[in-house]
């Protein structure tokens, strides 16, 4: 922000429509003359490769336009209303509407089934105990002491079962997976079969024959509850314990910039492994910044644009000179010879682009370091303007006292320009809005953090979760896998997780089987001799 | 120098060297230094290829001393001193044998590689 924009920080809050149009025009002019890096970025994003889905284009373009000069250009693009939506918002809302019905149905269906099964399981022992009293009370033997002791046991075991089931199964779902969770389905089927068989036995042998031995019935109910507790133990082992021991080492690489991490996973199905990987992706990987990739794209474009193939001899009159998109058979052969000619020509010409790259990168490095030093100095100076008020000073000058947010707003303008220039040089300007910076500043002031601590989150890109929701764009991930997603991880299995802007490629390697043998060393066997080397003169 | 096999007789071409001890103050000196012995580390012997040879070797000769005058050379292996065997002795025993105060003269049998080669050459020529 330049000298005249000390007002623009405040006009962000006051009437935007008042000053926006004027600021917008000026900022647009300033925008064009700003620098060659922003110009090259703009030219690349307009010619985005056609392979990417159409929905990605407005997302990237939307980000590009709202990068500089917070509070100035946001309204210039969309008009004068405060509640305008950019195109990406519209796209996102329509997508949400489409998906929400399907997903919610599945989720609620699963939840409903689980609740029904739980109720069935919980009420069955109680039914076993209560039905004899209801159906043939006069024939029933009275319940002795041992029998009543069993009542207590049934009650407590049911309570434990209830708590255990609540702890294991009734947790907020972390994600919606593409296929049903195989182990849970198996367990549900097992429980259902089990309870059904118990009901069958009860119905045939006890209800039909109206058994009078109530103690036997109570013991039968106790055995049911015991078996249910064992099934719950099986559920814990299958669902929780089995995957804890690391078995595989997976390498997760981001397709756009090659950022890779290695994680250790246990025996999981591919979809559960993908879920674990995605959760760790949001916590570990630095945020995906498409602005950093524009330089290599422009270099690639320059390589292709350098050569054009012209057909001088006119041998294939029906096909035009260029255009790999033609579907004439002759054009296919021509395209092959064209591409071969291009490859040969590029190999022959003396390419100095590596030289340009080297100097460009050195220059960029120098510029970043210079801006960083200016930023550090500006921030340190800004922090010296405020200090925490001590208790004794509270009596005097109540008018000057500020809360953290006001203090942040007071010192923000003196560092705003340096910070904005630094963010623009490192192409992070769309990751941090002015609001978020002021919030962070207020947070740092409240917690007595030093200027260096305040700057840390701007100097290095943090994990995706650190940034606001609009950068957590990829709420929908697609799992692409050759093997079935409910099959387990195997050595050498690969799959990919794709969202709109980029993809994560995952490869698995099994941790090897280790054969260890032992060797016993007697502590008395540690003996040493001196290496003597005397030379005596005689 | 042929490799020594324990239990087998050792054959070597030797040279007889007689050294007159020189009196220096209270001591009788011979003018050379020895190294080696059965209690020493044979791997660090620079004068032989056989790194298990624990014999006594001449490591240094002082200029114009009695040993130099008598013809002893650096790297010689001392086989006998005055009839006493030097191939299987400790370092200290070798020193004591050489520096007996009541002897003015020591008669050494030494062997070196050049002797063996000279003999081989002459034998070869003869054939």
XYZ file of C-alpha atoms in Angstrom:
665
model
C 0.000 0.000 0.000
C 1.468 3.371 -0.979
C 1.321 6.648 0.825
C -2.212 7.499 -0.207
C -3.474 4.141 0.857
C -3.228 4.741 4.589
C -6.830 5.682 4.100
C -7.666 2.575 2.136
C -7.102 0.425 5.190
C -9.925 2.234 6.916
C -12.104 2.608 3.876
C -12.276 -1.178 3.896
C -14.526 -0.864 6.906
C -16.287 2.372 6.052
C -18.348 2.703 2.902
C -16.696 0.535 0.330
C -18.963 1.699 -2.406
C -17.917 5.294 -1.785
C -14.244 5.017 -2.516
C -14.131 1.740 -4.342
C -14.737 2.885 -7.863
C -12.050 5.520 -7.714
C -9.585 3.210 -6.011
C -10.452 0.480 -8.424
C -9.474 2.472 -11.484
C -6.248 3.666 -9.989
C -5.365 0.256 -8.698
C -6.012 -1.275 -12.081
C -3.525 1.113 -13.654
C -1.040 0.471 -10.890
C -1.659 -3.193 -11.355
C -0.569 -3.141 -14.947
C 2.620 -1.271 -14.289
C 3.473 -3.208 -11.208
C 6.080 -5.656 -12.297
C 7.037 -8.204 -14.876
C 6.389 -11.121 -12.557
C 2.717 -10.299 -12.133
C 2.365 -9.744 -15.853
C 3.794 -13.133 -16.700
C 1.565 -14.782 -14.111
C -1.494 -13.244 -15.713
C -0.605 -14.349 -19.204
C -0.097 -17.937 -18.084
C -3.305 -18.387 -16.164
C -5.414 -17.326 -19.115
C -3.884 -20.072 -21.226
C -4.456 -22.811 -18.668
C -4.019 -26.311 -20.183
C -7.287 -27.756 -21.496
C -6.812 -31.059 -19.670
C -7.802 -29.510 -16.363
C -11.519 -29.483 -15.607
C -13.309 -26.326 -16.530
C -14.177 -25.704 -12.921
C -10.525 -25.140 -12.068
C -10.187 -22.123 -14.335
C -12.462 -19.721 -12.521
C -10.944 -20.862 -9.218
C -7.454 -19.922 -10.312
C -8.519 -16.771 -12.106
C -10.580 -15.687 -9.153
C -7.559 -16.030 -6.916
C -5.354 -14.082 -9.294
C -7.604 -11.071 -9.486
C -8.091 -10.675 -5.767
C -4.387 -10.868 -4.926
C -3.099 -7.293 -4.454
C -4.259 -4.373 -2.433
C -6.783 -5.772 -0.066
C -9.722 -3.514 0.300
C -9.198 -1.912 -3.084
C -9.772 -4.376 -5.864
C -12.285 -6.687 -4.272
C -15.170 -4.461 -5.180
C -13.714 -3.326 -8.479
C -14.232 -6.765 -9.963
C -17.710 -7.609 -8.856
C -19.396 -4.264 -8.722
C -20.623 -2.157 -5.877
C -22.705 -4.514 -3.783
C -21.199 -5.958 -0.644
C -22.848 -9.299 -1.015
C -21.652 -10.221 -4.463
C -20.435 -13.715 -5.111
C -17.495 -14.565 -7.277
C -17.924 -17.256 -9.856
C -16.135 -19.857 -7.779
C -18.615 -19.419 -4.974
C -21.503 -20.054 -7.330
C -19.866 -23.174 -8.659
C -19.167 -24.434 -5.191
C -22.713 -23.873 -4.016
C -24.235 -25.740 -6.920
C -21.867 -28.615 -6.349
C -22.776 -28.702 -2.684
C -26.454 -28.836 -3.486
C -25.950 -31.736 -5.824
C -23.907 -33.775 -3.428
C -25.467 -33.025 -0.105
C -28.611 -35.039 -0.717
C -26.790 -38.209 -1.700
C -24.202 -38.092 1.063
C -26.617 -37.260 3.846
C -28.903 -40.096 2.825
C -26.075 -42.592 3.091
C -24.861 -41.231 6.351
C -28.290 -41.197 7.968
C -29.071 -44.649 6.675
C -25.945 -45.985 8.271
C -26.717 -44.206 11.502
C -30.284 -45.479 11.555
C -29.180 -49.063 11.001
C -26.640 -48.776 13.763
C -29.207 -47.413 16.199
C -31.696 -50.147 15.372
C -29.080 -52.836 15.834
C -27.969 -51.304 19.109
C -31.470 -51.186 20.461
C -32.070 -54.755 19.421
C -28.913 -55.921 21.113
C -29.560 -53.982 24.267
C -33.172 -54.936 24.699
C -32.792 -58.641 23.932
C -31.462 -59.741 27.367
C -34.090 -57.647 29.080
C -36.735 -59.254 26.925
C -35.402 -62.712 27.751
C -35.733 -61.910 31.438
C -39.103 -60.184 31.288
C -41.058 -62.414 28.899
C -41.462 -65.425 31.245
C -42.914 -63.130 33.899
C -45.331 -61.714 31.403
C -46.396 -64.911 29.671
C -46.547 -67.637 32.308
C -46.090 -66.007 35.716
C -47.908 -68.666 37.724
C -45.835 -71.583 36.437
C -42.518 -69.839 37.037
C -40.260 -70.956 39.868
C -39.400 -68.150 42.222
C -36.009 -66.593 41.855
C -33.577 -67.719 44.554
C -30.493 -65.873 45.834
C -28.145 -67.148 43.150
C -30.615 -66.106 40.529
C -30.975 -62.635 41.956
C -27.202 -62.356 42.083
C -27.238 -63.032 38.371
C -29.608 -60.094 37.922
C -26.942 -57.770 39.272
C -24.387 -59.319 36.953
C -26.670 -58.850 33.952
C -27.320 -55.244 34.892
C -23.668 -54.311 35.219
C -22.587 -56.169 32.138
C -25.272 -54.420 30.145
C -24.104 -51.094 31.496
C -20.510 -51.860 30.539
C -21.646 -52.993 27.112
C -23.605 -49.793 26.658
C -20.645 -47.612 27.574
C -18.282 -49.649 25.413
C -20.536 -49.495 22.386
C -21.009 -45.776 22.856
C -17.236 -45.281 23.108
C -16.381 -47.341 20.075
C -19.171 -46.716 17.638
C -20.961 -43.513 18.465
C -18.285 -41.050 17.487
C -18.747 -38.241 14.982
C -17.821 -39.638 11.575
C -14.545 -38.341 10.221
C -15.324 -38.816 6.581
C -17.591 -40.281 3.968
C -15.847 -43.156 2.245
C -16.770 -44.438 -1.206
C -17.514 -48.005 -0.199
C -18.978 -49.487 2.914
C -16.601 -50.213 5.768
C -16.121 -53.949 5.425
C -15.270 -54.812 9.008
C -18.176 -52.893 10.416
C -20.544 -54.562 8.022
C -19.150 -57.984 8.950
C -19.521 -57.259 12.626
C -23.082 -56.055 12.197
C -23.948 -59.219 10.300
C -22.276 -61.321 12.961
C -24.178 -59.632 15.763
C -27.409 -59.959 13.876
C -26.885 -63.663 13.251
C -25.862 -64.208 16.808
C -28.862 -62.462 18.305
C -31.149 -64.153 15.802
C -29.845 -67.577 16.754
C -30.323 -66.812 20.433
C -33.893 -65.655 19.765
C -34.508 -68.789 17.743
C -33.342 -71.022 20.535
C -35.291 -69.017 23.091
C -38.423 -69.080 21.026
C -38.324 -72.825 20.385
C -37.050 -74.225 23.661
C -38.341 -71.718 26.203
C -41.342 -69.864 24.888
C -42.980 -72.808 23.209
C -42.412 -75.227 26.047
C -42.934 -72.585 28.726
C -39.950 -73.623 30.775
C -40.411 -73.092 34.540
C -36.740 -73.077 35.480
C -36.281 -69.322 35.781
C -32.687 -69.605 36.934
C -31.839 -71.367 33.705
C -33.439 -68.570 31.739
C -31.490 -65.967 33.675
C -28.261 -67.860 33.056
C -29.141 -67.987 29.391
C -29.550 -64.200 29.356
C -26.215 -63.804 31.169
C -24.483 -65.990 28.580
C -25.928 -63.796 25.856
C -24.531 -60.667 27.448
C -21.136 -62.339 27.937
C -21.026 -63.349 24.316
C -21.946 -59.799 23.291
C -19.072 -58.458 25.334
C -16.748 -60.867 23.549
C -18.077 -59.726 20.209
C -17.308 -56.194 21.297
C -13.777 -57.295 22.106
C -13.562 -58.714 18.601
C -14.785 -55.380 17.258
C -12.052 -53.510 19.114
C -9.375 -55.823 17.770
C -10.614 -55.663 14.185
C -11.403 -51.997 14.014
C -8.800 -50.387 16.228
C -5.958 -52.637 17.209
C -5.162 -54.394 13.984
C -4.018 -51.304 12.151
C -1.862 -49.909 14.925
C 1.250 -51.925 14.249
C 3.051 -50.351 11.290
C 3.357 -52.704 8.373
C 3.739 -50.484 5.350
C 5.685 -47.392 4.525
C 3.783 -45.176 2.128
C 5.279 -42.375 0.106
C 2.827 -39.570 -0.622
C 3.852 -37.127 -3.334
C 1.955 -34.097 -4.522
C 1.692 -34.028 -8.273
C 2.155 -30.294 -8.764
C 5.325 -29.532 -6.895
C 6.668 -32.904 -5.843
C 6.379 -32.274 -2.134
C 6.586 -35.713 -0.555
C 6.259 -37.283 2.839
C 6.597 -40.803 4.156
C 4.179 -42.321 6.624
C 3.913 -45.638 8.404
C 0.574 -47.397 8.225
C -0.700 -50.680 9.522
C -2.853 -53.190 7.734
C -5.638 -51.123 6.294
C -7.933 -51.229 3.336
C -7.099 -48.800 0.575
C -9.915 -46.438 1.411
C -9.049 -46.295 5.084
C -5.399 -45.792 4.212
C -6.418 -42.973 1.888
C -8.389 -41.381 4.714
C -5.443 -41.604 7.098
C -3.160 -40.126 4.451
C -5.507 -37.244 3.746
C -5.790 -36.332 7.398
C -2.029 -36.265 7.640
C -1.833 -34.309 4.395
C -3.813 -31.484 5.918
C -1.539 -31.403 8.929
C 1.898 -31.894 7.393
C 2.096 -30.724 3.819
C 2.695 -27.043 3.155
C -0.259 -25.398 1.540
C -0.675 -25.823 -2.195
C 0.227 -22.567 -3.843
C -0.573 -22.525 -7.569
C 1.186 -19.198 -8.044
C 4.536 -20.883 -7.487
C 4.077 -23.149 -10.490
C 3.552 -20.399 -13.027
C 7.248 -19.941 -13.729
C 7.814 -23.495 -14.959
C 4.618 -23.353 -17.007
C 5.763 -20.199 -18.742
C 9.097 -21.845 -19.516
C 7.323 -24.848 -20.989
C 5.120 -22.565 -23.064
C 8.176 -20.769 -24.367
C 9.723 -24.059 -25.442
C 6.704 -24.988 -27.493
C 6.134 -21.526 -28.864
C 9.661 -21.195 -30.141
C 9.150 -23.451 -33.151
C 6.408 -23.626 -35.726
C 6.225 -26.220 -38.461
C 5.317 -25.068 -41.963
C 4.540 -27.388 -44.820
C 6.402 -25.984 -47.814
C 5.928 -28.833 -50.278
C 2.130 -29.010 -50.064
C 1.985 -32.849 -50.156
C -1.162 -33.126 -47.986
C -3.506 -30.483 -49.243
C -6.545 -31.659 -47.295
C -4.939 -31.188 -43.875
C -3.825 -27.763 -42.588
C -0.204 -27.104 -41.687
C -0.643 -27.326 -37.924
C -3.256 -28.638 -35.570
C -2.746 -31.871 -33.725
C -6.467 -31.942 -33.057
C -7.412 -33.016 -36.598
C -8.789 -36.437 -37.073
C -7.833 -37.045 -40.635
C -5.653 -40.132 -41.082
C -3.118 -38.221 -43.110
C -2.817 -35.619 -40.405
C -1.843 -38.293 -37.910
C 1.177 -39.278 -39.923
C 1.963 -35.655 -40.519
C 1.779 -34.860 -36.828
C 4.308 -37.574 -36.145
C 6.762 -36.226 -38.659
C 6.112 -32.687 -37.406
C 6.835 -33.607 -33.822
C 9.964 -35.470 -34.841
C 11.093 -32.450 -36.777
C 10.441 -30.245 -33.780
C 12.382 -32.501 -31.452
C 15.307 -32.557 -33.834
C 15.213 -28.792 -34.202
C 15.105 -28.177 -30.457
C 18.017 -30.529 -29.958
C 20.033 -28.678 -32.525
C 19.384 -25.085 -31.576
C 21.595 -23.644 -28.907
C 19.251 -23.291 -25.979
C 20.182 -20.546 -23.533
C 17.093 -20.868 -21.390
C 19.095 -22.515 -18.631
C 21.175 -19.392 -18.425
C 18.093 -17.240 -18.089
C 16.717 -19.521 -15.429
C 19.894 -19.329 -13.390
C 20.079 -15.573 -13.414
C 16.367 -15.199 -12.863
C 16.499 -17.418 -9.825
C 19.518 -15.623 -8.396
C 17.789 -12.308 -8.914
C 14.607 -13.566 -7.305
C 16.554 -14.885 -4.323
C 18.230 -11.539 -3.870
C 14.934 -9.664 -4.141
C 13.264 -11.931 -1.603
C 16.072 -11.483 0.860
C 16.053 -7.729 0.480
C 12.320 -7.515 1.009
C 12.569 -9.859 3.952
C 15.162 -7.691 5.668
C 13.024 -4.596 5.121
C 10.050 -6.453 6.493
C 11.860 -7.615 9.588
C 13.057 -4.115 10.351
C 9.605 -2.618 9.784
C 7.926 -5.165 12.028
C 10.443 -4.761 14.812
C 10.013 -1.047 14.679
C 6.259 -1.362 14.689
C 6.334 -3.567 17.760
C 8.291 -0.958 19.672
C 5.403 1.476 19.372
C 3.202 -0.362 21.811
C 3.856 -1.869 25.157
C 1.793 -3.736 27.665
C 0.327 -1.486 30.309
C 1.333 -2.309 33.857
C -1.096 -2.446 36.750
C 0.153 0.769 38.376
C -0.279 2.775 35.204
C -3.919 1.828 34.946
C -4.883 4.795 37.066
C -3.568 7.424 34.690
C -4.614 8.150 31.095
C -7.646 5.918 30.604
C -8.248 7.473 27.210
C -5.195 5.991 25.551
C -5.819 2.464 26.692
C -6.435 0.026 23.812
C -7.494 -3.585 23.647
C -5.414 -5.951 21.491
C -7.462 -5.483 18.340
C -7.169 -1.729 18.477
C -3.473 -1.958 19.242
C -3.039 -4.206 16.219
C -4.881 -1.777 14.016
C -2.773 1.055 15.342
C 0.579 -0.481 14.453
C -0.513 -2.323 11.342
C -0.185 0.521 8.787
C 3.505 1.013 9.503
C 4.357 -2.557 8.537
C 1.599 -3.164 6.017
C 3.464 -2.011 2.964
C 6.620 -4.009 3.687
C 4.562 -7.092 4.467
C 2.494 -6.786 1.333
C 5.564 -6.370 -0.837
C 7.167 -9.418 0.732
C 4.060 -11.534 0.257
C 3.793 -10.448 -3.331
C 7.415 -11.346 -4.016
C 7.022 -14.809 -2.531
C 3.633 -15.184 -4.267
C 1.741 -15.759 -1.035
C -0.464 -12.702 -1.211
C -3.682 -14.634 -1.781
C -3.088 -16.843 1.225
C -3.319 -14.018 3.730
C -6.084 -11.442 3.777
C -5.754 -8.190 5.644
C -8.298 -9.378 8.197
C -6.339 -12.491 8.945
C -3.097 -10.552 9.297
C -4.625 -8.131 11.754
C -6.151 -10.976 13.708
C -2.828 -12.710 13.876
C -1.162 -9.493 14.977
C -3.691 -9.009 17.758
C -3.140 -12.614 18.816
C 0.634 -12.123 18.953
C 0.312 -8.922 20.922
C -1.993 -10.583 23.427
C 0.402 -13.449 23.973
C 3.537 -11.327 24.289
C 5.139 -12.720 21.200
C 8.198 -11.162 19.634
C 8.224 -9.690 16.129
C 10.093 -12.733 14.910
C 7.352 -14.985 16.273
C 4.752 -12.877 14.511
C 6.575 -13.118 11.207
C 7.210 -16.855 11.284
C 3.915 -17.795 9.727
C 4.492 -15.504 6.768
C 8.037 -16.520 6.059
C 7.386 -20.217 5.539
C 4.234 -21.772 4.126
C 2.454 -23.700 6.827
C 0.142 -26.721 6.659
C -3.152 -26.303 4.885
C -5.158 -26.269 8.101
C -3.473 -23.085 9.193
C -5.087 -21.045 6.456
C -8.658 -19.984 6.152
C -11.482 -22.129 4.814
C -11.240 -20.749 1.324
C -7.854 -22.363 0.949
C -9.157 -25.612 2.252
C -10.877 -25.857 -1.086
C -10.650 -29.552 -1.643
C -13.539 -30.874 0.366
C -14.208 -33.477 -2.270
C -11.471 -35.993 -2.977
C -11.587 -38.746 -5.553
C -9.800 -42.006 -4.901
C -8.379 -43.507 -8.060
C -7.182 -47.037 -7.715
C -6.719 -50.072 -9.912
C -7.373 -52.494 -7.079
C -10.690 -52.506 -5.276
C -10.750 -49.833 -2.598
C -11.918 -52.237 0.086
C -9.027 -54.590 -0.533
C -6.044 -54.316 1.762
C -2.797 -52.509 1.155
C -0.164 -54.666 -0.469
C 3.490 -54.199 -1.229
C 3.787 -52.098 -4.367
C 0.167 -51.001 -4.523
C -0.331 -47.484 -5.796
C -3.309 -45.237 -5.864
C -4.015 -41.584 -6.350
C -6.159 -39.061 -4.575
C -7.334 -36.266 -6.744
C -8.977 -32.976 -6.018
C -9.630 -30.129 -8.394
C -6.245 -28.463 -8.392
C -3.783 -31.224 -7.820
C -3.368 -34.858 -6.970
C -1.559 -36.951 -4.413
C 0.158 -40.067 -5.653
C 0.703 -42.793 -3.086
C 3.026 -45.771 -3.353
C 3.339 -48.492 -0.748
C 6.233 -50.556 0.383
C 6.088 -53.320 2.912
C 8.316 -53.145 5.941
C 10.548 -56.206 5.521
C 10.458 -59.329 7.591
C 13.414 -59.181 9.937
C 15.232 -62.347 10.875
C 17.193 -61.874 14.065
C 19.469 -64.329 15.812
C 21.188 -64.024 19.123
C 24.790 -64.327 20.161
C 25.877 -64.730 23.715
C 29.049 -62.969 24.868
C 30.555 -64.032 28.156
C 31.454 -60.868 30.097
C 34.732 -62.538 31.100
C 35.725 -62.927 27.473
C 36.646 -59.292 27.062
C 40.433 -59.518 27.187
C 43.044 -57.230 25.624
C 46.751 -57.239 24.903
C 49.064 -54.361 24.273
C 50.497 -53.896 20.817
C 54.102 -53.589 21.804
C 56.548 -51.900 19.555
C 59.776 -51.461 21.398
C 63.002 -50.470 19.843
C 66.041 -50.751 22.054
C 69.473 -49.497 21.257
C 72.320 -51.646 22.270
C 64.052 -65.101 4.604
C 62.096 -68.316 4.523
C 58.936 -68.665 6.449
C 59.348 -70.373 9.783
C 57.155 -73.432 10.341
C 57.021 -74.392 14.020
C 58.626 -77.762 14.631
C 60.560 -77.796 11.367
C 64.224 -76.869 11.072
C 64.814 -73.416 9.684
C 67.195 -72.950 6.783
C 68.725 -69.578 5.997
C 71.738 -68.074 4.315
C 73.613 -66.204 6.966
C 76.551 -63.893 7.231
C 78.963 -63.922 10.119
C 79.510 -60.506 11.626
C 81.902 -59.785 14.474
C 81.374 -56.563 16.359
C 83.817 -55.100 18.818
C 82.036 -53.279 21.586
C 82.981 -49.665 22.088
C 83.449 -48.309 25.553
C 81.580 -45.096 26.182
C 81.958 -44.020 29.766
C 80.469 -46.750 31.846
C 78.720 -48.546 28.980
C 79.735 -50.871 26.246
C 77.755 -49.990 23.157
C 77.340 -51.758 19.872
C 75.881 -48.886 17.862
C 72.584 -50.265 16.579
C 68.965 -50.679 17.693
C 66.892 -53.818 17.647
C 63.203 -54.395 17.331
C 60.956 -57.425 17.416
C 60.642 -60.414 19.653
C 58.077 -63.032 20.466
C 56.271 -60.651 22.811
C 56.056 -57.873 20.246
C 53.622 -57.157 17.417
C 55.084 -58.616 14.206
C 52.577 -56.859 11.958
C 54.453 -53.577 12.179
C 57.801 -54.899 10.970
C 58.752 -52.915 7.878
C 61.724 -55.110 6.983
C 59.951 -58.308 6.099
C 57.088 -59.465 3.934
C 56.160 -62.198 6.355
C 54.139 -60.344 8.960
C 54.207 -63.260 11.396
C 57.963 -63.238 11.731
C 58.783 -62.560 15.367
C 62.523 -62.502 15.006
C 64.917 -59.781 16.120
C 65.618 -57.197 13.434
C 68.114 -54.408 13.216
C 66.099 -51.193 12.999
C 68.772 -48.511 13.082
C 72.526 -48.310 12.746
C 74.414 -45.364 14.149
C 76.901 -43.855 11.701
C 80.427 -45.162 11.979
C 79.598 -47.097 15.079
C 81.008 -50.529 15.784
C 78.138 -52.289 14.009
C 78.401 -50.103 10.936
C 82.113 -50.732 10.737
C 81.583 -54.475 11.102
C 79.165 -54.617 8.205
C 75.780 -54.857 9.880
C 72.974 -53.326 7.819
C 69.563 -52.008 8.682
C 66.904 -54.639 8.189
C 69.089 -57.576 9.050
C 67.559 -60.368 11.026
C 69.745 -61.591 13.825
C 69.689 -65.404 13.998
C 72.374 -66.089 16.634
C 74.395 -64.057 19.102
C 77.489 -65.777 20.398
C 75.818 -69.118 19.808
C 72.610 -68.155 21.527
C 69.484 -68.461 19.380
C 67.707 -65.200 18.569
C 64.823 -66.465 16.469
C 62.483 -67.255 19.381
C 63.332 -64.882 22.188
C 61.587 -62.029 23.894
C 62.737 -58.520 23.193
C 64.246 -58.139 26.635
C 66.169 -61.418 26.417
C 67.645 -60.303 23.127
C 68.743 -57.034 24.653
C 70.307 -58.784 27.610
C 72.106 -61.272 25.400
C 73.626 -58.494 23.332
C 74.617 -56.293 26.244
C 76.406 -58.779 28.521
C 78.926 -56.713 30.422
C 81.614 -59.365 30.544
C 81.803 -59.765 26.752
C 83.804 -57.421 24.551
C 82.987 -59.082 21.279
C 79.708 -60.305 19.880
C 79.617 -62.711 16.999
C 76.335 -62.459 15.139
C 74.804 -64.618 12.474
C 72.535 -62.339 10.417
C 70.485 -62.950 7.363
C 69.071 -60.598 4.806
C 67.126 -60.880 1.616
C 69.943 -59.817 -0.608
C 71.985 -62.783 0.617
C 69.306 -65.225 -0.390
C 68.963 -63.638 -3.779
C 72.704 -63.615 -4.365
C 72.861 -67.317 -3.585
C 69.903 -68.042 -5.843
C 71.469 -66.078 -8.653
C 74.771 -67.853 -8.330
C 73.007 -71.200 -8.228
C 71.044 -70.257 -11.268
C 74.197 -69.234 -13.111
C 75.837 -72.480 -12.221
C 72.993 -74.388 -13.773
